[in-house]
């Protein structure tokens, strides 16, 4: 693969090291050559107005001026995700004792998770950078998104998953015709293999490895959309599930960018992270007051969050502390309760990551760490149809009856 000096990624100007500040030209780079710190995209935004954004398509491309994508991005085949519903959750708020609660429901994306956002940006950037193949290591949702986006774009894809992944996520990746590879071990083992393969195949874009700086920027659109859908108003507090931690840090970045650009007024919200206890290295570090995240071996039903060595873990700690938030964890039993509570109160069936988020929201309120009077947004990042096993043993028919009204009345009246 050859990267030329004519690369055009909109208003993105260069890459910058998050640790030492070293700058690098735009290209297929993800680690600083000076300190090996992670790189992220820097911009010269110029003037951006609400009117320009609002005149754009009802997808993440309405925010293309804020993303590392070419100006012609809407003309190139992609899954065009985004502008998912922001649901006012009065029933859940009443049950938990919150004054005003919203749910950003990203299960409405093309492959039913927020990963469509990051993959769409990664694909647009990867094509501009000259990559020919799309690939990823994944805990499931990313596999779905990469396989679908590659199919839409008409390019080859390779997807690597842990061999014990939930069956629905395996099926909903393989159906797109990708080369799906199940790997013995957990996500961290899969990720190591992907990193080695990225070094061997210089025309393969591993979206969350060698084009990670561009991929990660896609999560900013969650923050942009939420703010626009609130009438260009920042929420006061948000709760976000944490796997690698990139989503949380980029949502924080989006809020700060909106303030800096004068598109909104006020301070960025307090940001809270949510993990399952069986894979909670960031929550553990936060509660212990540590700056370093110690890797763990995941053991939780929330497999989409089961990253034992989260790349952005230290930055999640920074964001939570800087904004006055926290990082909390809940048991698998609480995760299941969270899934059922959200479904029962708001008619939204979330995957296990959503159950983690709802359960952490409830726990933060119980422990007085969240302000019940402040406007709150939580993020549901995936569809419950992908993790049916999490609840299949605890829900089902109220009973089996003969096809008679007498049998029905007997059942519902307890007789």
CSV table of N, CA and C in Angstrom, one decimal, residues 204-337:
chain,number,residue,atom,x,y,z
A,204,UNK,N,-4.3,-4.4,4.4
A,204,UNK,CA,-5.5,-4.8,5.2
A,204,UNK,C,-5.7,-3.7,6.2
A,205,UNK,N,-6.9,-3.1,6.3
A,205,UNK,CA,-7.2,-2.2,7.3
A,205,UNK,C,-7.9,-2.9,8.4
A,206,UNK,N,-7.2,-3.2,9.5
A,206,UNK,CA,-7.8,-3.7,10.7
A,206,UNK,C,-8.4,-2.4,11.4
A,207,UNK,N,-9.7,-2.3,11.4
A,207,UNK,CA,-10.3,-1.0,11.8
A,207,UNK,C,-9.9,-0.5,13.2
A,208,UNK,N,-9.8,-1.5,14.1
A,208,UNK,CA,-9.5,-1.1,15.5
A,208,UNK,C,-8.0,-1.4,15.8
A,209,UNK,N,-7.2,-1.5,14.8
A,209,UNK,CA,-5.7,-1.7,15.0
A,209,UNK,C,-5.0,-0.6,14.3
A,210,UNK,N,-4.7,-0.9,13.0
A,210,UNK,CA,-3.9,0.1,12.2
A,210,UNK,C,-4.6,1.3,11.7
A,211,UNK,N,-5.9,1.3,11.7
A,211,UNK,CA,-6.6,2.6,11.4
A,211,UNK,C,-7.5,3.1,12.6
A,212,UNK,N,-7.0,2.6,13.8
A,212,UNK,CA,-7.8,2.9,15.0
A,212,UNK,C,-8.0,4.4,15.2
A,213,UNK,N,-7.0,5.3,15.0
A,213,UNK,CA,-7.2,6.8,15.2
A,213,UNK,C,-8.5,7.3,14.5
A,214,UNK,N,-8.7,6.8,13.2
A,214,UNK,CA,-9.9,7.2,12.4
A,214,UNK,C,-11.1,6.6,12.9
A,215,UNK,N,-11.0,5.3,13.1
A,215,UNK,CA,-12.2,4.5,13.6
A,215,UNK,C,-12.7,5.0,14.9
A,216,UNK,N,-11.9,5.4,15.8
A,216,UNK,CA,-12.3,5.8,17.1
A,216,UNK,C,-13.1,7.1,17.0
A,217,UNK,N,-12.8,8.0,16.1
A,217,UNK,CA,-13.5,9.3,15.9
A,217,UNK,C,-15.0,9.1,15.6
A,218,UNK,N,-15.4,7.9,15.1
A,218,UNK,CA,-16.8,7.7,14.8
A,218,UNK,C,-17.7,7.7,16.0
A,219,UNK,N,-17.1,7.4,17.2
A,219,UNK,CA,-17.9,7.4,18.4
A,219,UNK,C,-18.3,8.8,18.8
A,220,UNK,N,-17.6,9.8,18.3
A,220,UNK,CA,-18.0,11.2,18.6
A,220,UNK,C,-19.4,11.5,18.2
A,221,UNK,N,-19.8,10.9,17.1
A,221,UNK,CA,-21.2,11.2,16.6
A,221,UNK,C,-22.3,10.9,17.6
A,222,UNK,N,-22.0,10.0,18.5
A,222,UNK,CA,-23.0,9.8,19.6
A,222,UNK,C,-23.3,11.0,20.4
A,223,UNK,N,-22.2,11.7,20.8
A,223,UNK,CA,-22.3,12.9,21.5
A,223,UNK,C,-22.9,14.1,20.7
A,224,UNK,N,-22.5,14.2,19.4
A,224,UNK,CA,-23.0,15.2,18.6
A,224,UNK,C,-24.5,15.1,18.4
A,225,UNK,N,-25.0,13.8,18.1
A,225,UNK,CA,-26.4,13.6,17.9
A,225,UNK,C,-27.2,13.8,19.2
A,226,UNK,N,-26.7,13.3,20.3
A,226,UNK,CA,-27.4,13.5,21.5
A,226,UNK,C,-27.7,15.0,21.8
A,227,UNK,N,-26.6,15.7,21.6
A,227,UNK,CA,-26.8,17.2,21.9
A,227,UNK,C,-27.7,17.9,20.9
A,228,UNK,N,-27.6,17.5,19.6
A,228,UNK,CA,-28.5,18.1,18.7
A,228,UNK,C,-30.0,17.7,18.9
A,229,UNK,N,-30.2,16.4,19.3
A,229,UNK,CA,-31.5,15.9,19.5
A,229,UNK,C,-32.1,16.5,20.8
A,230,UNK,N,-31.3,17.0,21.7
A,230,UNK,CA,-31.8,17.7,22.9
A,230,UNK,C,-32.0,19.2,22.6
A,231,UNK,N,-32.0,19.6,21.3
A,231,UNK,CA,-32.2,21.0,21.0
A,231,UNK,C,-30.9,21.8,21.2
A,232,UNK,N,-29.8,21.2,20.9
A,232,UNK,CA,-28.5,21.8,21.1
A,232,UNK,C,-28.2,22.2,22.5
A,233,UNK,N,-28.5,21.2,23.4
A,233,UNK,CA,-28.4,21.4,24.8
A,233,UNK,C,-27.5,20.2,25.3
A,234,UNK,N,-26.5,20.5,26.2
A,234,UNK,CA,-25.8,19.4,26.7
A,234,UNK,C,-26.5,18.8,27.9
A,235,UNK,N,-26.5,17.4,28.0
A,235,UNK,CA,-27.0,16.8,29.2
A,235,UNK,C,-26.1,17.1,30.4
A,236,UNK,N,-26.6,16.9,31.6
A,236,UNK,CA,-25.8,17.1,32.8
A,236,UNK,C,-24.9,15.9,33.2
A,237,UNK,N,-25.4,14.7,32.9
A,237,UNK,CA,-24.6,13.5,33.2
A,237,UNK,C,-25.0,12.4,32.2
A,238,UNK,N,-24.0,11.6,31.9
A,238,UNK,CA,-24.2,10.5,31.0
A,238,UNK,C,-23.6,9.2,31.5
A,239,UNK,N,-24.2,8.1,31.2
A,239,UNK,CA,-23.6,6.8,31.6
A,239,UNK,C,-23.4,6.0,30.3
A,240,UNK,N,-22.1,5.5,30.2
A,240,UNK,CA,-21.7,4.8,29.0
A,240,UNK,C,-21.0,3.5,29.3
A,241,UNK,N,-21.3,2.4,28.6
A,241,UNK,CA,-20.6,1.2,28.8
A,241,UNK,C,-19.1,1.2,28.4
A,242,UNK,N,-18.3,0.5,29.1
A,242,UNK,CA,-16.9,0.5,28.9
A,242,UNK,C,-16.3,-0.8,28.5
A,243,UNK,N,-15.8,-1.0,27.3
A,243,UNK,CA,-15.1,-2.2,26.9
A,243,UNK,C,-13.6,-1.8,26.7
A,244,UNK,N,-13.2,-1.3,25.5
A,244,UNK,CA,-11.9,-0.7,25.4
A,244,UNK,C,-11.8,0.6,26.0
A,245,UNK,N,-12.9,1.3,26.2
A,245,UNK,CA,-13.0,2.6,26.7
A,245,UNK,C,-13.0,3.7,25.7
A,246,UNK,N,-12.8,3.4,24.4
A,246,UNK,CA,-12.7,4.4,23.4
A,246,UNK,C,-14.0,5.2,23.2
A,247,UNK,N,-15.1,4.5,23.3
A,247,UNK,CA,-16.4,5.2,23.1
A,247,UNK,C,-16.6,6.3,24.1
A,248,UNK,N,-16.3,6.0,25.4
A,248,UNK,CA,-16.5,7.0,26.4
A,248,UNK,C,-15.6,8.2,26.2
A,249,UNK,N,-14.3,7.9,25.9
A,249,UNK,CA,-13.4,9.1,25.7
A,249,UNK,C,-13.7,9.9,24.5
A,250,UNK,N,-14.3,9.3,23.5
A,250,UNK,CA,-14.6,10.1,22.3
A,250,UNK,C,-15.9,10.8,22.5
A,251,UNK,N,-16.9,10.3,23.2
A,251,UNK,CA,-18.1,11.0,23.5
A,251,UNK,C,-17.7,12.3,24.3
A,252,UNK,N,-16.8,12.1,25.3
A,252,UNK,CA,-16.3,13.3,26.0
A,252,UNK,C,-15.7,14.3,25.1
A,253,UNK,N,-14.9,13.8,24.1
A,253,UNK,CA,-14.2,14.7,23.1
A,253,UNK,C,-15.2,15.5,22.3
A,254,UNK,N,-16.3,14.8,22.0
A,254,UNK,CA,-17.4,15.4,21.2
A,254,UNK,C,-18.0,16.6,21.9
A,255,UNK,N,-18.3,16.4,23.2
A,255,UNK,CA,-18.9,17.5,24.0
A,255,UNK,C,-18.0,18.7,24.1
A,256,UNK,N,-16.7,18.4,24.3
A,256,UNK,CA,-15.7,19.5,24.4
A,256,UNK,C,-15.6,20.2,23.1
A,257,UNK,N,-15.6,19.5,22.0
A,257,UNK,CA,-15.5,20.1,20.7
A,257,UNK,C,-16.7,21.0,20.4
A,258,UNK,N,-17.9,20.6,20.8
A,258,UNK,CA,-19.1,21.4,20.6
A,258,UNK,C,-19.0,22.7,21.4
A,259,UNK,N,-18.5,22.6,22.6
A,259,UNK,CA,-18.3,23.8,23.4
A,259,UNK,C,-17.3,24.8,22.8
A,260,UNK,N,-16.1,24.2,22.4
A,260,UNK,CA,-15.1,25.0,21.8
A,260,UNK,C,-15.5,25.7,20.5
A,261,UNK,N,-16.3,25.0,19.7
A,261,UNK,CA,-16.8,25.6,18.4
A,261,UNK,C,-17.9,26.6,18.6
A,262,UNK,N,-18.4,26.8,19.8
A,262,UNK,CA,-19.5,27.7,20.1
A,262,UNK,C,-20.8,27.2,19.6
A,263,UNK,N,-21.0,25.9,19.4
A,263,UNK,CA,-22.2,25.3,19.0
A,263,UNK,C,-23.2,25.1,20.1
A,264,UNK,N,-22.7,25.0,21.3
A,264,UNK,CA,-23.5,24.9,22.6
A,264,UNK,C,-22.8,25.7,23.7
A,265,UNK,N,-23.6,26.0,24.7
A,265,UNK,CA,-23.2,26.8,25.8
A,265,UNK,C,-23.1,25.8,27.0
A,266,UNK,N,-22.3,26.2,28.0
A,266,UNK,CA,-22.3,25.5,29.3
A,266,UNK,C,-21.1,24.6,29.4
A,267,UNK,N,-21.1,23.8,30.5
A,267,UNK,CA,-20.0,22.9,30.7
A,267,UNK,C,-20.3,21.5,30.2
A,268,UNK,N,-19.3,20.8,29.8
A,268,UNK,CA,-19.5,19.4,29.4
A,268,UNK,C,-20.0,18.6,30.6
A,269,UNK,N,-20.8,17.5,30.4
A,269,UNK,CA,-21.4,16.8,31.5
A,269,UNK,C,-20.5,15.9,32.2
A,270,UNK,N,-20.9,15.5,33.4
A,270,UNK,CA,-20.2,14.4,34.2
A,270,UNK,C,-20.4,13.1,33.4
A,271,UNK,N,-19.3,12.4,33.3
A,271,UNK,CA,-19.3,11.1,32.5
A,271,UNK,C,-19.0,9.9,33.4
A,272,UNK,N,-19.9,9.0,33.4
A,272,UNK,CA,-19.8,7.8,34.2
A,272,UNK,C,-19.7,6.5,33.3
A,273,UNK,N,-18.7,5.7,33.7
A,273,UNK,CA,-18.5,4.4,32.9
A,273,UNK,C,-19.1,3.2,33.6
A,274,UNK,N,-19.5,2.3,32.8
A,274,UNK,CA,-20.2,1.1,33.3
A,274,UNK,C,-19.5,-0.2,32.8
A,275,UNK,N,-19.2,-1.1,33.8
A,275,UNK,CA,-18.6,-2.4,33.5
A,275,UNK,C,-19.3,-3.5,34.2
A,276,UNK,N,-19.1,-4.7,33.7
A,276,UNK,CA,-19.5,-5.9,34.4
A,276,UNK,C,-18.4,-6.3,35.4
A,277,UNK,N,-18.8,-6.8,36.6
A,277,UNK,CA,-17.8,-7.1,37.6
A,277,UNK,C,-16.9,-8.2,37.1
A,278,UNK,N,-17.3,-9.1,36.2
A,278,UNK,CA,-16.5,-10.1,35.7
A,278,UNK,C,-15.4,-9.7,34.7
A,279,UNK,N,-15.5,-8.4,34.3
A,279,UNK,CA,-14.4,-7.8,33.5
A,279,UNK,C,-14.5,-6.3,33.8
A,280,UNK,N,-13.9,-5.9,34.9
A,280,UNK,CA,-14.0,-4.5,35.4
A,280,UNK,C,-12.7,-3.9,35.8
A,281,UNK,N,-11.7,-4.0,34.9
A,281,UNK,CA,-10.4,-3.5,35.3
A,281,UNK,C,-10.4,-2.0,35.5
A,282,UNK,N,-11.2,-1.3,34.7
A,282,UNK,CA,-11.2,0.2,34.8
A,282,UNK,C,-12.0,0.6,36.1
A,283,UNK,N,-13.1,0.0,36.4
A,283,UNK,CA,-13.8,0.3,37.6
A,283,UNK,C,-13.0,0.0,38.8
A,284,UNK,N,-12.3,-1.1,38.8
A,284,UNK,CA,-11.4,-1.5,39.9
A,284,UNK,C,-10.3,-0.4,40.1
A,285,UNK,N,-9.7,0.0,39.1
A,285,UNK,CA,-8.6,1.0,39.2
A,285,UNK,C,-9.2,2.4,39.7
A,286,UNK,N,-10.4,2.7,39.2
A,286,UNK,CA,-11.0,4.0,39.6
A,286,UNK,C,-11.3,4.0,41.1
A,287,UNK,N,-11.9,2.9,41.6
A,287,UNK,CA,-12.3,2.9,43.0
A,287,UNK,C,-11.1,2.8,43.9
A,288,UNK,N,-10.0,2.2,43.4
A,288,UNK,CA,-8.7,2.1,44.2
A,288,UNK,C,-7.9,3.4,44.1
A,289,UNK,N,-8.3,4.3,43.3
A,289,UNK,CA,-7.5,5.6,43.1
A,289,UNK,C,-6.3,5.4,42.3
A,290,UNK,N,-6.2,4.4,41.5
A,290,UNK,CA,-5.0,4.1,40.7
A,290,UNK,C,-5.1,4.9,39.3
A,291,UNK,N,-3.9,5.1,38.7
A,291,UNK,CA,-3.9,5.7,37.4
A,291,UNK,C,-3.6,4.6,36.3
A,292,UNK,N,-3.2,3.4,36.8
A,292,UNK,CA,-2.8,2.3,35.9
A,292,UNK,C,-3.9,1.3,36.0
A,293,UNK,N,-4.3,0.7,34.8
A,293,UNK,CA,-5.4,-0.3,34.7
A,293,UNK,C,-4.7,-1.6,34.6
A,294,UNK,N,-4.9,-2.5,35.6
A,294,UNK,CA,-4.3,-3.8,35.7
A,294,UNK,C,-5.2,-4.8,34.8
A,295,UNK,N,-4.6,-5.5,33.8
A,295,UNK,CA,-5.4,-6.4,33.0
A,295,UNK,C,-6.0,-7.5,33.8
A,296,UNK,N,-7.2,-8.0,33.4
A,296,UNK,CA,-7.8,-9.1,34.0
A,296,UNK,C,-8.2,-10.2,32.9
A,297,UNK,N,-8.6,-11.4,33.4
A,297,UNK,CA,-9.1,-12.4,32.4
A,297,UNK,C,-10.7,-12.3,32.5
A,298,UNK,N,-11.3,-12.0,31.5
A,298,UNK,CA,-12.8,-11.8,31.5
A,298,UNK,C,-13.6,-13.0,31.9
A,299,UNK,N,-14.6,-12.8,32.7
A,299,UNK,CA,-15.5,-13.9,33.0
A,299,UNK,C,-16.9,-13.3,33.3
A,300,UNK,N,-17.6,-13.0,32.2
A,300,UNK,CA,-18.9,-12.3,32.4
A,300,UNK,C,-19.8,-12.7,31.2
A,301,UNK,N,-21.1,-12.6,31.4
A,301,UNK,CA,-22.1,-12.8,30.3
A,301,UNK,C,-22.0,-11.6,29.3
A,302,UNK,N,-21.5,-10.4,29.7
A,302,UNK,CA,-21.4,-9.2,28.9
A,302,UNK,C,-20.2,-9.3,28.0
A,303,UNK,N,-20.3,-10.2,27.0
A,303,UNK,CA,-19.1,-10.5,26.2
A,303,UNK,C,-18.7,-9.3,25.3
A,304,UNK,N,-19.6,-8.5,24.9
A,304,UNK,CA,-19.3,-7.3,24.1
A,304,UNK,C,-18.4,-6.3,24.9
A,305,UNK,N,-18.4,-6.4,26.2
A,305,UNK,CA,-17.6,-5.6,27.1
A,305,UNK,C,-16.4,-6.3,27.7
A,306,UNK,N,-16.2,-7.6,27.2
A,306,UNK,CA,-15.2,-8.4,27.9
A,306,UNK,C,-13.8,-8.2,27.3
A,307,UNK,N,-13.2,-7.1,27.5
A,307,UNK,CA,-11.9,-6.7,27.1
A,307,UNK,C,-11.0,-6.6,28.4
A,308,UNK,N,-10.2,-7.5,28.6
A,308,UNK,CA,-9.5,-7.5,29.9
A,308,UNK,C,-8.3,-6.6,30.0
A,309,UNK,N,-7.9,-6.1,28.8
A,309,UNK,CA,-6.8,-5.1,28.8
A,309,UNK,C,-7.2,-4.0,27.9
A,310,UNK,N,-8.0,-3.1,28.4
A,310,UNK,CA,-8.6,-2.0,27.6
A,310,UNK,C,-7.6,-0.9,27.2
A,311,UNK,N,-7.5,-0.7,25.9
A,311,UNK,CA,-6.5,0.2,25.4
A,311,UNK,C,-6.7,1.7,26.0
A,312,UNK,N,-8.0,2.1,26.1
A,312,UNK,CA,-8.2,3.4,26.6
A,312,UNK,C,-8.6,3.5,28.1
A,313,UNK,N,-8.3,2.4,28.8
A,313,UNK,CA,-8.6,2.4,30.2
A,313,UNK,C,-8.1,3.6,31.0
A,314,UNK,N,-6.8,3.9,30.9
A,314,UNK,CA,-6.3,5.1,31.6
A,314,UNK,C,-7.0,6.4,31.2
A,315,UNK,N,-7.3,6.5,30.0
A,315,UNK,CA,-8.0,7.8,29.6
A,315,UNK,C,-9.4,7.8,30.1
A,316,UNK,N,-10.1,6.7,30.2
A,316,UNK,CA,-11.4,6.7,30.9
A,316,UNK,C,-11.3,7.2,32.3
A,317,UNK,N,-10.3,6.7,33.0
A,317,UNK,CA,-10.0,7.2,34.4
A,317,UNK,C,-9.9,8.7,34.4
A,318,UNK,N,-9.1,9.3,33.5
A,318,UNK,CA,-8.9,10.7,33.4
A,318,UNK,C,-10.2,11.4,33.2
A,319,UNK,N,-11.0,11.0,32.2
A,319,UNK,CA,-12.3,11.6,31.9
A,319,UNK,C,-13.2,11.6,33.1
A,320,UNK,N,-13.4,10.4,33.7
A,320,UNK,CA,-14.3,10.3,34.8
A,320,UNK,C,-13.9,11.2,36.0
A,321,UNK,N,-12.6,11.3,36.2
A,321,UNK,CA,-12.2,12.2,37.3
A,321,UNK,C,-12.3,13.7,37.0
A,322,UNK,N,-11.9,14.0,35.8
A,322,UNK,CA,-12.0,15.4,35.3
A,322,UNK,C,-13.4,16.0,35.3
A,323,UNK,N,-14.4,15.1,34.9
A,323,UNK,CA,-15.7,15.6,34.8
A,323,UNK,C,-16.6,15.4,36.0
A,324,UNK,N,-16.0,14.8,37.0
A,324,UNK,CA,-16.8,14.6,38.2
A,324,UNK,C,-17.7,13.3,38.2
A,325,UNK,N,-17.3,12.4,37.3
A,325,UNK,CA,-18.1,11.2,37.1
A,325,UNK,C,-17.5,10.1,38.0
A,326,UNK,N,-17.7,8.8,37.5
A,326,UNK,CA,-17.1,7.6,38.2
A,326,UNK,C,-17.2,6.5,37.2
A,327,UNK,N,-16.5,5.4,37.6
A,327,UNK,CA,-16.6,4.1,36.9
A,327,UNK,C,-17.1,3.0,37.8
A,328,UNK,N,-18.2,2.4,37.5
A,328,UNK,CA,-18.8,1.4,38.5
A,328,UNK,C,-19.0,0.1,37.7
A,329,UNK,N,-19.2,-1.0,38.5
A,329,UNK,CA,-19.4,-2.3,37.9
A,329,UNK,C,-20.6,-3.0,38.6
A,330,UNK,N,-21.2,-4.0,37.9
A,330,UNK,CA,-22.3,-4.7,38.5
A,330,UNK,C,-22.2,-6.2,38.1
A,331,UNK,N,-22.8,-7.1,38.9
A,331,UNK,CA,-22.7,-8.5,38.7
A,331,UNK,C,-23.5,-8.9,37.5
A,332,UNK,N,-23.3,-10.2,37.0
A,332,UNK,CA,-24.1,-10.7,35.9
A,332,UNK,C,-25.6,-10.8,36.2
A,333,UNK,N,-25.9,-11.1,37.5
A,333,UNK,CA,-27.3,-11.1,37.9
A,333,UNK,C,-27.9,-9.7,37.7
A,334,UNK,N,-27.2,-8.7,38.1
A,334,UNK,CA,-27.7,-7.3,38.0
A,334,UNK,C,-27.8,-6.9,36.5
A,335,UNK,N,-26.9,-7.5,35.7
A,335,UNK,CA,-27.0,-7.2,34.2
A,335,UNK,C,-28.3,-7.7,33.7
A,336,UNK,N,-28.7,-9.0,34.0
A,336,UNK,CA,-29.9,-9.6,33.6
A,336,UNK,C,-31.1,-8.7,34.1
A,337,UNK,N,-31.0,-8.3,35.3
A,337,UNK,CA,-32.1,-7.5,35.9
A,337,UNK,C,-32.2,-6.2,35.1
